[in-house]
């Protein structure tokens, strides 16, 4: 099924697929990085957890009509997706103040954000993924103003669906990062991953952090946390 390694990133390898130029295999790695690659470690099992959690999340979103690249999980660490041309934006949605927002604008951590705050960052490792505004996004990508609005609307729909999904497993969706891409038909679809690497999730009962902040802030055993999230999601179906 998978053919040639097309790209190796910090968290995944991307492979072409034999006999289907419009598909890719995403292979999830055990590596963890934080602070723009400055902090690095390897965790046995992380690729499996993120692949299986992201597959469940995309399946759920597909059932609720969110167009995405996701086709199916192939095995524990790999999934088959539609090839897209990634729009170089990190679309961040925030329901509660945390992380860089707290550092940047001095708001207290845990402040509820209603309506949610959407941010665009320019996906560019050399520049450290800087925060940009809509005009910068129009300048730096091939998207139109209407398409940027469409991306924001899709991000808010994903937020509504995922807030409910995670609430069902006693997790508060604090914030998350999405990527969108354009498929062969020119449609903008949700791409990349949704996992505890790319979301902040706080345990509703204990308030504990249940995401990559455990690694960023040395709060405990990251794989126990990821295992708990997968188990809770698996118990839903
Ligand atoms: P990074 O590039 O930030 O280190 P990863 O290690 O997760 O990230 O690498 C996966 C790469 O695959 C990312 O650059 C991501 O934008 C890209 N990608 C995700 N989904 C698709 C897709 N459907 N088509 C093409 N590229 C994709
Ligand atoms: N995020 C991500 N990849 C990035 C930057 C952010 O997945 O390159 C996610 C991060 O895990 C969090 C949300 O986006 O869920 C908001 O991150 P923030 O801007 O607060 O950055 P950080 O505190 O991680 O520097």
Coordinates of N, CA and C and ligand atoms in Angstrom, one line a residue:
X1 N 0.8 -1.2 0.0 CA 0.0 0.0 0.0 C 0.9 1.2 0.0
X2 N 1.7 1.5 1.1 CA 2.5 2.7 1.1 C 3.7 2.5 0.2
X3 N 4.2 3.6 -0.4 CA 5.2 3.5 -1.4 C 6.4 4.3 -0.9
X4 N 6.6 5.5 -1.3 CA 7.8 6.3 -1.0 C 7.6 7.3 0.1
X5 N 8.6 7.5 0.9 CA 8.6 8.5 1.9 C 8.7 9.9 1.2
X6 N 7.6 10.7 1.4 CA 7.5 12.0 0.8 C 8.1 13.1 1.7
X7 N 7.8 12.9 3.0 CA 8.2 14.0 3.9 C 8.3 13.4 5.3
X8 N 9.2 13.8 6.1 CA 9.3 13.4 7.5 C 9.2 14.7 8.4
X9 N 8.2 14.8 9.2 CA 8.0 15.9 10.1 C 8.4 15.5 11.5
X10 N 8.0 16.4 12.4 CA 8.4 16.2 13.8 C 7.5 15.0 14.4
X11 N 6.3 14.8 14.0 CA 5.4 13.9 14.6 C 5.0 12.7 13.7
X12 N 5.1 12.9 12.4 CA 4.6 11.9 11.4 C 5.6 11.8 10.2
X13 N 5.5 10.6 9.6 CA 6.1 10.5 8.2 C 4.9 10.4 7.3
X14 N 5.1 11.0 6.1 CA 4.1 11.0 5.0 C 4.6 10.2 3.8
X15 N 3.8 9.2 3.4 CA 4.2 8.3 2.3 C 3.2 8.4 1.2
X16 N 3.7 8.3 0.0 CA 2.8 8.2 -1.2 C 2.2 6.8 -1.2
X17 N 1.2 6.6 -2.0 CA 0.4 5.3 -2.0 C 0.5 4.8 -3.4
X18 N 0.8 3.4 -3.5 CA 0.9 2.8 -4.8 C -0.5 2.9 -5.6
X19 N -0.4 3.3 -6.8 CA -1.6 3.3 -7.7 C -2.7 4.3 -7.2
X20 N -2.4 5.2 -6.4 CA -3.4 6.3 -6.0 C -2.7 7.6 -5.7
X21 N -2.6 8.4 -6.8 CA -1.8 9.6 -6.6 C -2.5 10.6 -5.7
X22 N -3.8 10.4 -5.4 CA -4.6 11.3 -4.6 C -4.7 10.9 -3.1
X23 N -3.9 9.9 -2.8 CA -3.9 9.4 -1.4 C -2.5 9.4 -0.8
X24 N -2.5 9.5 0.6 CA -1.2 9.4 1.3 C -1.4 8.5 2.5
X25 N -0.3 8.0 3.0 CA -0.3 7.3 4.3 C 0.4 8.2 5.3
X26 N -0.3 8.5 6.4 CA 0.4 9.2 7.5 C 0.8 8.2 8.5
X27 N 2.1 8.2 8.9 CA 2.6 7.2 9.8 C 3.0 8.0 11.1
X28 N 2.4 7.7 12.2 CA 2.6 8.5 13.4 C 3.8 8.0 14.2
X29 N 4.7 8.9 14.6 CA 6.0 8.6 15.2 C 5.8 8.6 16.7
X30 N 6.8 8.0 17.4 CA 6.8 8.1 18.9 C 7.5 9.3 19.4
X31 N 8.1 10.2 18.5 CA 8.8 11.4 19.0 C 7.8 12.4 19.5
X32 N 8.3 13.1 20.5 CA 7.6 14.3 21.0 C 8.5 15.5 21.0
X33 N 8.0 16.6 20.5 CA 8.8 17.9 20.5 C 7.9 19.0 21.1
X34 N 8.6 19.9 21.7 CA 7.9 21.1 22.2 C 8.8 22.3 22.1
X35 N 8.2 23.5 22.3 CA 9.0 24.8 22.2 C 9.8 24.9 20.9
X36 N 9.0 24.7 19.8 CA 9.6 24.8 18.5 C 10.7 23.8 18.3
X37 N 10.6 22.6 18.8 CA 11.7 21.6 18.6 C 12.8 21.6 19.6
X38 N 12.8 22.6 20.5 CA 13.9 22.7 21.5 C 13.9 21.5 22.5
X39 N 12.7 21.1 22.9 CA 12.6 20.0 23.9 C 12.2 18.7 23.1
X40 N 12.9 17.6 23.2 CA 12.6 16.4 22.4 C 12.7 15.2 23.3
X41 N 11.8 14.2 23.0 CA 11.9 12.9 23.7 C 11.2 11.9 22.8
X42 N 11.4 10.6 23.2 CA 10.6 9.6 22.5 C 9.8 8.8 23.5
X43 N 8.6 8.5 23.1 CA 7.7 7.8 24.0 C 7.1 6.5 23.3
X44 N 7.5 5.4 23.9 CA 7.0 4.1 23.3 C 5.4 4.2 23.3
X45 N 4.8 3.9 22.2 CA 3.3 3.9 22.1 C 2.7 5.2 21.7
X46 N 3.4 6.3 21.7 CA 2.8 7.6 21.4 C 2.2 7.6 20.0
X47 N 2.9 7.0 19.0 CA 2.4 7.0 17.6 C 1.1 6.3 17.6
X48 N 1.0 5.2 18.3 CA -0.3 4.4 18.3 C -1.4 5.2 18.9
X49 N -1.2 5.8 20.0 CA -2.2 6.6 20.7 C -2.7 7.7 19.8
X50 N -1.8 8.5 19.3 CA -2.2 9.6 18.5 C -2.9 9.2 17.2
X51 N -2.4 8.1 16.6 CA -3.1 7.6 15.3 C -4.5 7.2 15.7
X52 N -4.7 6.4 16.7 CA -6.0 5.8 17.0 C -7.0 6.9 17.6
X53 N -6.4 7.9 18.4 CA -7.3 8.9 18.9 C -7.7 9.9 17.7
X54 N -6.7 10.2 16.9 CA -7.1 11.1 15.7 C -8.1 10.4 14.8
X55 N -7.9 9.1 14.6 CA -8.8 8.4 13.7 C -10.2 8.4 14.2
X56 N -10.4 8.3 15.5 CA -11.7 8.3 16.2 C -12.3 9.7 16.1
X57 N -11.5 10.7 16.3 CA -12.0 12.1 16.2 C -12.4 12.4 14.8
X58 N -11.6 12.1 13.8 CA -12.0 12.3 12.4 C -13.2 11.5 12.0
X59 N -13.3 10.3 12.4 CA -14.5 9.5 12.2 C -15.8 10.2 12.7
X60 N -15.7 10.7 13.9 CA -16.8 11.4 14.6 C -17.1 12.6 13.8
X61 N -16.1 13.4 13.4 CA -16.4 14.6 12.6 C -17.0 14.3 11.3
X62 N -16.6 13.2 10.6 CA -17.1 12.8 9.3 C -18.6 12.5 9.5
X63 N -19.0 11.8 10.6 CA -20.4 11.4 10.8 C -21.2 12.7 11.0
X64 N -20.6 13.8 11.4 CA -21.3 15.0 11.6 C -21.1 16.0 10.4
X65 N -20.7 15.4 9.3 CA -20.7 16.2 8.1 C -19.5 17.2 7.9
X66 N -18.4 17.0 8.7 CA -17.3 17.9 8.5 C -16.4 17.3 7.4
X67 N -16.2 18.0 6.3 CA -15.3 17.4 5.2 C -13.9 17.3 5.6
X68 N -13.3 16.2 5.4 CA -11.9 16.0 5.9 C -11.1 15.1 4.9
X69 N -9.8 15.0 5.2 CA -8.9 14.1 4.4 C -9.0 12.7 4.8
X70 N -9.7 12.4 6.0 CA -9.5 11.1 6.6 C -10.3 10.0 5.8
X71 N -9.6 8.9 5.5 CA -10.3 7.7 4.9 C -10.4 6.6 5.9
X72 N -9.3 6.1 6.4 CA -9.4 5.0 7.4 C -8.1 4.8 8.1
X73 N -8.1 4.2 9.3 CA -6.9 3.7 10.0 C -6.5 2.4 9.3
X74 N -5.2 2.3 9.0 CA -4.7 1.1 8.4 C -4.2 0.0 9.4
X75 N -3.7 0.5 10.4 CA -3.1 -0.3 11.5 C -2.9 0.6 12.7
X76 N -2.1 0.1 13.7 CA -2.0 0.9 15.0 C -1.4 2.3 14.8
X77 N -0.5 2.4 13.8 CA 0.2 3.7 13.7 C 0.0 4.4 12.4
X78 N -0.7 3.8 11.5 CA -0.8 4.5 10.2 C -2.3 4.7 9.7
X79 N -2.5 5.8 9.0 CA -3.9 6.0 8.5 C -3.8 6.5 7.0
X80 N -4.8 6.1 6.3 CA -4.9 6.5 4.9 C -5.7 7.8 4.8
X81 N -5.2 8.8 4.1 CA -5.9 10.0 3.9 C -5.9 10.5 2.5
X82 N -6.8 11.4 2.2 CA -6.8 12.1 0.9 C -5.6 13.1 0.9
X83 N -4.9 13.1 -0.2 CA -3.7 14.0 -0.4 C -4.3 15.4 -0.5
X84 N -3.8 16.4 0.2 CA -4.2 17.8 0.0 C -3.0 18.6 -0.1
X85 N -3.2 19.8 -0.6 CA -2.2 20.9 -0.6 C -2.4 21.7 0.7
X86 N -1.6 21.5 1.6 CA -1.8 22.1 2.9 C -1.7 23.7 2.8
X87 N -2.8 24.3 3.4 CA -2.7 25.8 3.5 C -1.8 26.1 4.7
X88 N -0.8 26.9 4.5 CA 0.2 27.0 5.6 C -0.2 27.9 6.7
X89 N -1.4 27.5 7.3 CA -1.9 28.2 8.5 C -2.1 27.2 9.6
X90 N -1.8 27.5 10.8 CA -2.2 26.8 12.0 C -3.4 27.6 12.5
X91 N -4.6 26.9 12.5 CA -5.8 27.6 12.9 C -6.1 27.1 14.3
X92 N -6.0 28.1 15.2 CA -6.1 27.7 16.7 C -7.4 28.2 17.2
X93 N -8.1 27.4 17.9 CA -9.4 27.7 18.5 C -9.3 27.6 20.0
X94 N -9.7 28.6 20.7 CA -9.6 28.6 22.2 C -10.9 28.8 22.9
X95 N -11.2 28.0 23.8 CA -12.4 28.1 24.7 C -12.1 28.6 26.1
X96 N -10.8 28.4 26.4 CA -10.4 28.8 27.8 C -8.9 29.3 27.6
X97 N -8.6 30.3 28.3 CA -7.3 30.9 28.1 C -6.2 30.0 28.7
X98 N -5.2 29.8 27.9 CA -4.0 28.9 28.3 C -2.9 29.2 27.4
X99 N -1.7 28.7 27.7 CA -0.5 28.7 26.8 C -0.1 30.1 26.3
X100 N 0.1 30.2 25.0 CA 0.7 31.4 24.5 C -0.3 32.6 24.6
X101 N -1.6 32.4 24.7 CA -2.5 33.5 24.9 C -2.3 34.2 26.2
X102 N -2.1 33.4 27.2 CA -1.8 33.9 28.6 C -0.6 34.7 28.6
X103 N 0.5 34.2 27.9 CA 1.8 34.9 27.9 C 1.7 36.1 27.1
X104 N 0.9 36.1 26.0 CA 0.9 37.2 25.0 C 0.1 38.4 25.5
X105 N -1.1 38.1 26.1 CA -2.0 39.2 26.4 C -2.3 39.4 27.9
X106 N -1.6 38.6 28.7 CA -1.7 38.8 30.1 C -3.0 38.4 30.8
X107 N -3.9 37.7 30.1 CA -5.1 37.3 30.6 C -4.9 36.1 31.6
X108 N -5.7 35.9 32.6 CA -5.4 34.8 33.6 C -5.7 33.4 32.9
X109 N -4.8 32.4 33.2 CA -5.1 31.1 32.7 C -6.5 30.6 33.3
X110 N -7.2 29.9 32.5 CA -8.6 29.4 32.9 C -9.7 30.3 32.6
X111 N -9.4 31.6 32.2 CA -10.5 32.5 31.8 C -11.3 31.9 30.7
X112 N -12.6 31.8 30.9 CA -13.5 31.3 29.8 C -13.6 32.2 28.7
X113 N -13.5 31.7 27.5 CA -13.6 32.6 26.3 C -14.8 32.2 25.5
X114 N -15.8 33.1 25.6 CA -17.1 32.8 25.0 C -17.6 34.1 24.3
X115 N -17.6 34.3 23.0 CA -17.4 33.3 22.0 C -15.9 32.8 22.0
X116 N -15.7 31.7 21.4 CA -14.3 31.2 21.3 C -13.4 32.2 20.5
X117 N -12.1 32.1 20.8 CA -11.1 33.0 20.1 C -10.5 32.1 19.0
X118 N -10.5 32.7 17.8 CA -9.7 32.0 16.7 C -8.5 32.8 16.3
X119 N -7.4 32.1 16.2 CA -6.1 32.7 15.8 C -5.6 32.0 14.5
X120 N -4.8 32.7 13.7 CA -4.1 32.1 12.6 C -2.6 32.3 13.0
X121 N -1.8 31.2 12.8 CA -0.4 31.3 12.8 C 0.1 30.9 11.5
X122 N 1.2 31.5 11.0 CA 1.8 31.1 9.8 C 2.7 29.9 10.0
X123 N 2.3 28.8 9.3 CA 3.0 27.5 9.5 C 4.4 27.6 8.8
X124 N 5.4 28.0 9.6 CA 6.7 28.2 9.1 C 7.7 28.0 10.3
X125 N 8.4 26.8 10.3 CA 9.3 26.4 11.4 C 10.4 27.5 11.6
X126 N 11.0 27.9 10.5 CA 12.1 28.9 10.6 C 11.7 30.2 11.3
X127 N 10.5 30.6 11.1 CA 10.0 31.8 11.7 C 9.3 31.5 13.1
X128 N 9.2 30.2 13.5 CA 8.6 29.9 14.8 C 7.1 30.0 14.7
X129 N 6.5 29.8 13.6 CA 5.0 29.8 13.4 C 4.4 31.1 14.0
X130 N 4.7 32.3 13.5 CA 4.2 33.5 14.1 C 2.7 33.7 14.0
X131 N 2.2 34.4 15.0 CA 0.8 34.8 14.9 C 0.6 35.8 13.8
X132 N -0.4 35.6 13.0 CA -0.7 36.6 11.9 C -2.1 37.0 11.9
X133 N -2.5 38.1 11.2 CA -3.9 38.5 11.1 C -4.4 38.0 9.7
X134 N -5.7 38.3 9.5 CA -6.3 37.8 8.3 C -5.7 38.4 7.0
X135 N -5.3 39.7 7.0 CA -4.6 40.3 5.9 C -3.3 39.6 5.6
X136 N -2.6 39.2 6.6 CA -1.3 38.5 6.4 C -1.6 37.1 5.8
X137 N -2.7 36.5 6.3 CA -3.1 35.1 5.8 C -3.4 35.2 4.3
X138 N -4.1 36.3 3.9 CA -4.5 36.5 2.5 C -3.2 36.6 1.6
X139 N -2.2 37.4 2.2 CA -1.0 37.6 1.5 C -0.1 36.4 1.4
X140 N -0.1 35.5 2.4 CA 0.8 34.4 2.5 C 0.3 33.1 2.0
X141 N -1.1 33.1 1.7 CA -1.7 31.8 1.2 C -2.4 32.1 -0.1
X142 N -2.9 31.0 -0.7 CA -3.7 31.3 -2.0 C -5.2 31.2 -1.7
X143 N -5.5 31.6 -0.4 CA -7.0 31.5 -0.1 C -7.6 32.9 -0.3
X144 N -8.9 32.9 -0.6 CA -9.6 34.2 -0.8 C -10.2 34.6 0.6
X145 N -10.7 35.8 0.7 CA -11.4 36.2 1.9 C -12.6 35.3 2.3
X146 N -13.3 34.9 1.2 CA -14.5 34.0 1.5 C -14.0 32.7 2.0
X147 N -12.8 32.2 1.5 CA -12.3 30.9 1.9 C -11.8 31.0 3.3
X148 N -11.2 32.1 3.7 CA -10.8 32.3 5.1 C -12.0 32.2 6.0
X149 N -13.1 32.9 5.6 CA -14.3 32.9 6.4 C -14.8 31.4 6.5
X150 N -14.7 30.7 5.4 CA -15.2 29.3 5.4 C -14.3 28.5 6.4
X151 N -13.0 28.7 6.4 CA -12.1 28.0 7.3 C -12.4 28.3 8.7
X152 N -12.7 29.6 9.0 CA -13.1 29.9 10.4 C -14.4 29.2 10.8
X153 N -15.4 29.2 9.9 CA -16.7 28.6 10.2 C -16.5 27.1 10.4
X154 N -15.6 26.5 9.6 CA -15.4 25.0 9.8 C -14.7 24.8 11.1
X155 N -13.8 25.7 11.5 CA -13.1 25.5 12.8 C -14.0 25.6 13.9
X156 N -15.0 26.5 13.8 CA -16.0 26.7 14.9 C -16.9 25.5 15.0
X157 N -17.3 24.9 13.8 CA -18.1 23.7 13.8 C -17.4 22.5 14.4
X158 N -16.1 22.4 14.1 CA -15.3 21.3 14.7 C -15.2 21.5 16.2
X159 N -15.1 22.8 16.6 CA -15.0 23.1 18.0 C -16.3 22.6 18.7
X160 N -17.5 23.0 18.1 CA -18.8 22.6 18.8 C -18.9 21.1 18.9
X161 N -18.5 20.4 17.8 CA -18.6 18.9 17.9 C -17.7 18.3 18.9
X162 N -16.4 18.8 18.9 CA -15.4 18.2 19.8 C -15.6 18.6 21.2
X163 N -16.2 19.8 21.5 CA -16.5 20.1 22.9 C -17.5 19.1 23.4
X164 N -18.5 18.7 22.6 CA -19.5 17.8 23.1 C -18.9 16.4 23.2
X165 N -18.1 16.0 22.2 CA -17.4 14.6 22.3 C -16.6 14.5 23.5
X166 N -15.7 15.5 23.8 CA -14.8 15.4 24.9 C -15.5 15.5 26.2
X167 N -16.6 16.3 26.3 CA -17.4 16.5 27.5 C -17.9 15.1 27.9
X168 N -18.3 14.3 26.9 CA -18.9 13.0 27.1 C -17.9 12.0 27.8
X169 N -16.6 12.3 27.7 CA -15.5 11.5 28.3 C -14.8 12.3 29.4
X170 N -15.6 13.3 30.0 CA -15.1 14.1 31.1 C -13.8 14.9 30.9
X171 N -13.7 15.4 29.6 CA -12.6 16.2 29.3 C -13.1 17.6 28.8
X172 N -12.5 18.6 29.3 CA -12.8 20.0 28.8 C -11.8 20.3 27.6
X173 N -12.4 20.7 26.5 CA -11.6 21.1 25.3 C -11.2 22.5 25.5
X174 N -10.0 22.8 25.9 CA -9.5 24.1 26.3 C -9.1 24.9 25.0
X175 N -8.3 24.2 24.2 CA -7.9 24.8 22.9 C -7.3 23.8 22.0
X176 N -7.2 24.1 20.7 CA -6.6 23.1 19.8 C -6.2 23.8 18.5
X177 N -5.4 23.0 17.7 CA -4.8 23.5 16.4 C -5.4 22.7 15.3
X178 N -5.8 23.3 14.2 CA -6.3 22.6 13.0 C -5.4 23.0 11.8
X179 N -5.3 22.1 10.9 CA -4.8 22.4 9.6 C -5.8 22.1 8.5
X180 N -5.9 22.9 7.5 CA -6.8 22.7 6.3 C -5.9 22.5 5.1
X181 N -6.5 21.8 4.1 CA -5.8 21.6 2.8 C -6.8 21.6 1.7
X182 N -6.3 21.7 0.5 CA -7.1 21.7 -0.7 C -7.0 20.4 -1.4
X183 N -8.1 19.7 -1.6 CA -8.0 18.4 -2.3 C -7.9 18.6 -3.8
X184 N -7.9 17.4 -4.5 CA -7.7 17.5 -6.0 C -8.9 18.2 -6.7
X185 N -10.1 18.1 -6.0 CA -11.3 18.8 -6.6 C -11.3 20.3 -6.2
X186 N -10.3 20.8 -5.5 CA -10.2 22.2 -5.1 C -10.9 22.5 -3.8
X187 N -11.5 21.5 -3.2 CA -12.3 21.8 -2.0 C -11.4 21.9 -0.8
X188 N -11.7 22.8 0.2 CA -10.9 22.9 1.4 C -11.5 21.9 2.4
X189 N -10.6 21.0 2.9 CA -11.0 20.0 3.8 C -10.0 20.0 5.0
X190 N -10.6 19.6 6.2 CA -9.8 19.4 7.4 C -8.7 18.4 7.1
X191 N -7.5 18.7 7.5 CA -6.4 17.7 7.3 C -5.6 17.5 8.5
X192 N -4.4 16.9 8.4 CA -3.5 16.7 9.5 C -4.1 15.8 10.6
X193 N -3.9 16.2 11.9 CA -4.4 15.4 13.0 C -5.1 16.2 14.1
X194 N -5.9 15.5 14.9 CA -6.5 16.1 16.1 C -6.2 15.0 17.2
X195 N -5.3 15.4 18.1 CA -4.8 14.4 19.1 C -4.4 15.2 20.4
X196 N -4.1 14.5 21.4 CA -3.6 15.2 22.6 C -2.3 16.0 22.4
X197 N -1.6 15.7 21.2 CA -0.5 16.6 20.9 C -0.9 17.9 20.4
X198 N -2.1 18.0 19.9 CA -2.6 19.3 19.2 C -3.7 19.9 19.9
X199 N -4.2 19.3 21.0 CA -5.3 19.9 21.8 C -4.8 20.1 23.2
X200 N -5.5 21.0 23.9 CA -5.4 21.0 25.4 C -6.7 20.4 25.9
X201 N -6.5 19.4 26.8 CA -7.7 18.8 27.4 C -7.5 18.7 28.9
X202 N -8.5 19.2 29.6 CA -8.4 19.2 31.1 C -9.4 18.3 31.7
X203 N -9.0 17.4 32.6 CA -10.0 16.5 33.2 C -11.1 17.3 34.0
X204 N -12.3 17.0 33.6 CA -13.4 17.8 34.2 C -13.5 17.6 35.7
X205 N -13.2 16.4 36.2 CA -13.4 16.1 37.6 C -12.2 16.6 38.5
X206 N -11.0 16.4 37.9 CA -9.8 16.7 38.8 C -9.1 18.0 38.3
X207 N -9.4 18.5 37.1 CA -8.7 19.7 36.6 C -7.4 19.4 36.0
X208 N -6.9 18.1 36.1 CA -5.6 17.7 35.6 C -5.4 18.0 34.1
X209 N -4.2 18.3 33.7 CA -3.9 18.5 32.3 C -3.7 17.1 31.7
X210 N -4.4 16.8 30.6 CA -4.4 15.5 29.9 C -4.0 15.6 28.5
X211 N -2.8 16.2 28.3 CA -2.4 16.5 26.9 C -0.9 16.7 26.9
X212 N -0.4 17.2 25.8 CA 1.1 17.4 25.6 C 1.7 18.4 26.7
X213 N 0.9 19.2 27.3 CA 1.4 20.0 28.4 C 2.1 19.1 29.5
X214 N 1.7 17.9 29.6 CA 2.3 17.0 30.6 C 3.8 16.8 30.3
X215 N 4.1 16.8 29.0 CA 5.5 16.7 28.5 C 6.1 18.1 28.6
X216 N 5.4 19.1 28.1 CA 6.0 20.5 28.1 C 6.4 20.9 29.5
X217 N 5.5 20.6 30.5 CA 5.7 21.1 31.8 C 6.2 20.0 32.8
X218 N 6.6 18.8 32.3 CA 7.1 17.7 33.2 C 6.1 17.4 34.3
X219 N 4.8 17.2 33.9 CA 3.8 17.0 35.0 C 3.6 15.5 35.3
X220 N 4.2 14.6 34.6 CA 3.9 13.2 34.9 C 4.2 12.3 33.7
X221 N 3.5 11.1 33.7 CA 3.8 10.1 32.7 C 2.8 10.4 31.5
X222 N 3.4 10.9 30.4 CA 2.6 11.3 29.2 C 1.8 10.1 28.6
X223 N 2.4 8.9 28.6 CA 1.7 7.8 27.9 C 0.5 7.3 28.8
X224 N 0.6 7.4 30.1 CA -0.5 7.0 30.9 C -1.7 7.9 30.6
X225 N -1.4 9.2 30.4 CA -2.5 10.2 30.1 C -3.1 9.9 28.7
X226 N -2.2 9.6 27.7 CA -2.7 9.4 26.3 C -3.6 8.1 26.3
X227 N -3.1 7.1 27.1 CA -3.8 5.8 27.2 C -5.2 6.0 27.8
X228 N -5.3 6.9 28.8 CA -6.6 7.2 29.4 C -7.5 7.8 28.4
X229 N -7.0 8.7 27.6 CA -7.9 9.4 26.6 C -8.4 8.4 25.6
X230 N -7.5 7.5 25.1 CA -8.0 6.5 24.1 C -9.0 5.6 24.8
X231 N -8.7 5.1 26.0 CA -9.7 4.2 26.7 C -11.0 4.9 26.8
X232 N -11.0 6.1 27.2 CA -12.3 6.8 27.4 C -13.1 6.9 26.1
X233 N -12.4 7.2 25.0 CA -13.1 7.4 23.7 C -13.5 6.0 23.2
X234 N -12.7 5.0 23.5 CA -13.1 3.6 23.0 C -14.4 3.1 23.8
X235 N -14.5 3.6 25.0 CA -15.6 3.1 25.9 C -16.9 3.8 25.4
X236 N -16.9 4.8 24.6 CA -18.1 5.5 24.0 C -18.8 4.6 23.0
X237 N -18.0 3.8 22.3 CA -18.7 3.1 21.2 C -18.7 1.6 21.4
Ligands
LIG1 P1 5.4 19.0 11.0 O1 5.6 19.2 9.5 O2 4.8 20.3 11.6 O3 6.7 18.6 11.7 P2 4.2 16.4 11.2 O4 5.4 15.7 11.7 O5 2.8 16.1 11.8 O6 4.3 18.0 11.2 O7 4.1 16.1 9.6 C1 3.0 15.8 8.9 C2 2.9 16.7 7.7 O8 1.9 16.3 6.8 C3 2.6 18.2 8.1 O9 3.4 19.1 7.4 C4 1.1 18.3 7.6 O10 0.8 19.6 7.2 C5 1.1 17.4 6.4 N1 -0.2 16.8 6.1 C6 -1.2 16.4 7.0 N2 -2.3 16.0 6.3 C7 -2.0 16.0 5.0 C8 -2.7 15.7 3.8 N3 -3.9 15.2 3.8 N4 -2.1 15.9 2.6 C9 -0.8 16.5 2.6 N5 -0.1 16.8 3.7 C10 -0.7 16.6 4.9
LIG2 N1 -0.5 23.8 18.9 C1 -0.1 22.8 18.0 N2 1.0 23.0 17.3 C2 1.7 24.1 17.3 C3 1.2 25.2 18.1 C4 0.1 25.0 18.9 O1 -0.7 21.7 18.0 O2 2.6 24.3 16.5 C5 -1.7 23.6 19.8 C6 -1.3 23.4 21.2 O3 -1.1 22.1 21.6 C7 -2.5 24.0 21.9 C8 -3.1 25.1 21.0 O4 -2.5 24.7 19.7 O5 -3.5 23.0 22.1 C9 -2.7 26.5 21.3 O6 -1.3 26.5 21.5 P1 -0.6 27.9 22.1 O7 -0.7 28.9 21.0 O8 -1.1 28.2 23.4 O9 0.9 27.5 22.1 P2 1.9 26.9 23.2 O10 1.4 27.2 24.6 O11 1.9 25.4 22.9 O12 3.2 27.6 22.8

